[in-house]
Every structure is written in C-alpha cells, then in structure tokens.
Coordinates of C-alpha atoms in Angstrom, one line a residue:
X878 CA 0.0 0.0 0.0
X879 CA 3.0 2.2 0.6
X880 CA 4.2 1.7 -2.7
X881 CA 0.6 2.4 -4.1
X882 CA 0.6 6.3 -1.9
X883 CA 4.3 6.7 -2.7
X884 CA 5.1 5.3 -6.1
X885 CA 1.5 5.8 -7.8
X886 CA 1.3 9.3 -7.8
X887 CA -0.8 9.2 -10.1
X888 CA -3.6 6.9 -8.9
X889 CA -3.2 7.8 -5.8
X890 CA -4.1 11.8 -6.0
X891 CA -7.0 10.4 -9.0
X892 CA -9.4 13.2 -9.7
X893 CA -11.9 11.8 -8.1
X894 CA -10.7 11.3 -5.0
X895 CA -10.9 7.5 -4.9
X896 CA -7.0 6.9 -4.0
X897 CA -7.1 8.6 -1.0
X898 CA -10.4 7.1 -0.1
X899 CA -8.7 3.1 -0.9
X900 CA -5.6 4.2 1.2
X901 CA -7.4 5.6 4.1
X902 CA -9.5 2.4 4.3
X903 CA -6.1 0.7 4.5
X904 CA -5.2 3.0 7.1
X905 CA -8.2 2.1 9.4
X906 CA -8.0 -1.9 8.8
X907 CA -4.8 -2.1 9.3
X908 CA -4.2 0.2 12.6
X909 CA -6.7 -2.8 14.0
X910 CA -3.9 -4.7 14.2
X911 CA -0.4 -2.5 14.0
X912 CA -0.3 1.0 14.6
X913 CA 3.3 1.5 13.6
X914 CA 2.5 0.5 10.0
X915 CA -0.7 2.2 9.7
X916 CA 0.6 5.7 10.8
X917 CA 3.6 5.3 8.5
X918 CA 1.1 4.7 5.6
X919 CA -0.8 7.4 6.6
X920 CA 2.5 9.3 6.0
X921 CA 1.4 9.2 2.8
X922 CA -1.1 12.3 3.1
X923 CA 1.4 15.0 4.1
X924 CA 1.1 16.2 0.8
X925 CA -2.2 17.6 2.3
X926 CA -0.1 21.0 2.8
X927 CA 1.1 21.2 -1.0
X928 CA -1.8 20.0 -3.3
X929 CA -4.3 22.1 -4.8
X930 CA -7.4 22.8 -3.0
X931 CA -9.4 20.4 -4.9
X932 CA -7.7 17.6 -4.1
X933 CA -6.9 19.2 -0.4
X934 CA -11.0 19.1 -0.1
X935 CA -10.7 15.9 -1.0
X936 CA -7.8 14.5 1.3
X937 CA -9.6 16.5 4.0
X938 CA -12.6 14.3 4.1
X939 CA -10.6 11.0 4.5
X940 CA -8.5 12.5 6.7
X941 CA -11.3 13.7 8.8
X942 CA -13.1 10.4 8.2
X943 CA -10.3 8.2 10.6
X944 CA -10.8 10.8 12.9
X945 CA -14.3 9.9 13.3
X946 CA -13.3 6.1 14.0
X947 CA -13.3 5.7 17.9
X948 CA -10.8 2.9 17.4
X949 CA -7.9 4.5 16.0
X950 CA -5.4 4.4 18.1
X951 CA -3.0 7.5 19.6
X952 CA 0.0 7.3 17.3
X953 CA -2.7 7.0 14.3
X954 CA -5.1 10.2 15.3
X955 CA -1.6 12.2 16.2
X956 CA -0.4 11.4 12.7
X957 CA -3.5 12.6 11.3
X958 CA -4.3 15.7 13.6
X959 CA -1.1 17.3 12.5
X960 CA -1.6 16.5 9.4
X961 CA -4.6 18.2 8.9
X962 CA -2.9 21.3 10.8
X963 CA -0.3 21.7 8.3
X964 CA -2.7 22.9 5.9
X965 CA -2.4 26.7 5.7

C-alpha cells in the first residue's frame, strides 16, 4: 500500500478522490492490528499542505473520516491531527 501512496502518484491523487479514499480504508484496517504501520502509511497524506485545493477538499474528508473512527489508536489520530494542521 506504501508503494501504491508513494510510487502511484498518479492513482493515488486520482481526480476523483478515490485513491485517498482506498488508502485511508487501509489505514483504518490495518491500525486494528499495527499502529506503527498504519501511521507510517498514513504518511502518505502529508502532501495535504502542498496539493491544490481540490484535491486538499478531498484528502480532507478522508482524513477527517479516521478521525471519526473511535478505534484508531494515539499514534494514528496524532499522525493525522497534524496533518490536517499543516494545511495553511
């Protein structure tokens, strides 16, 4: 999945929005079962502070949508909080 955020620029920021929306359902099964792994992958969205604002709307709502889990665990909802801070 790294590799998919990392390497697959191109699928991951799609137009539509669906690359973030694949990765952050990665995000949340996999921080069921290894937090370190899942907030390295969720690495993948500091590019929140750079991209244009449509796709920054549209990181924003996945990135606000692990938020919303109640099972994500600290290291995960740090990650992601600061994230979303960067934005200016």
């Amino acid at each position: 999945y790294g590799s998919f955020a990392g390497g697959n620029l191109g699928n991951f920021h799609a137009i539509d929005g669906s690359g973030y929306k694949f990765i952050k359902n990665k995000i949340v099964e996999i921080d069921s079962f290894n937090s370190h792994i899942s907030s390295a992958l969720a690495g993948a969205f500091q590019s929140f502070a750079y991209v244009d604002d449509n796709q920054a709307k549209l990181m924003k709502i996945e990135l606000e949508d692990i938020l919303t889990n109640k099972n994500i665990t600290p290291g995960l909802y740090e990650i992601v909080s600061k994230t979303l801070k960067a934005r200016k």
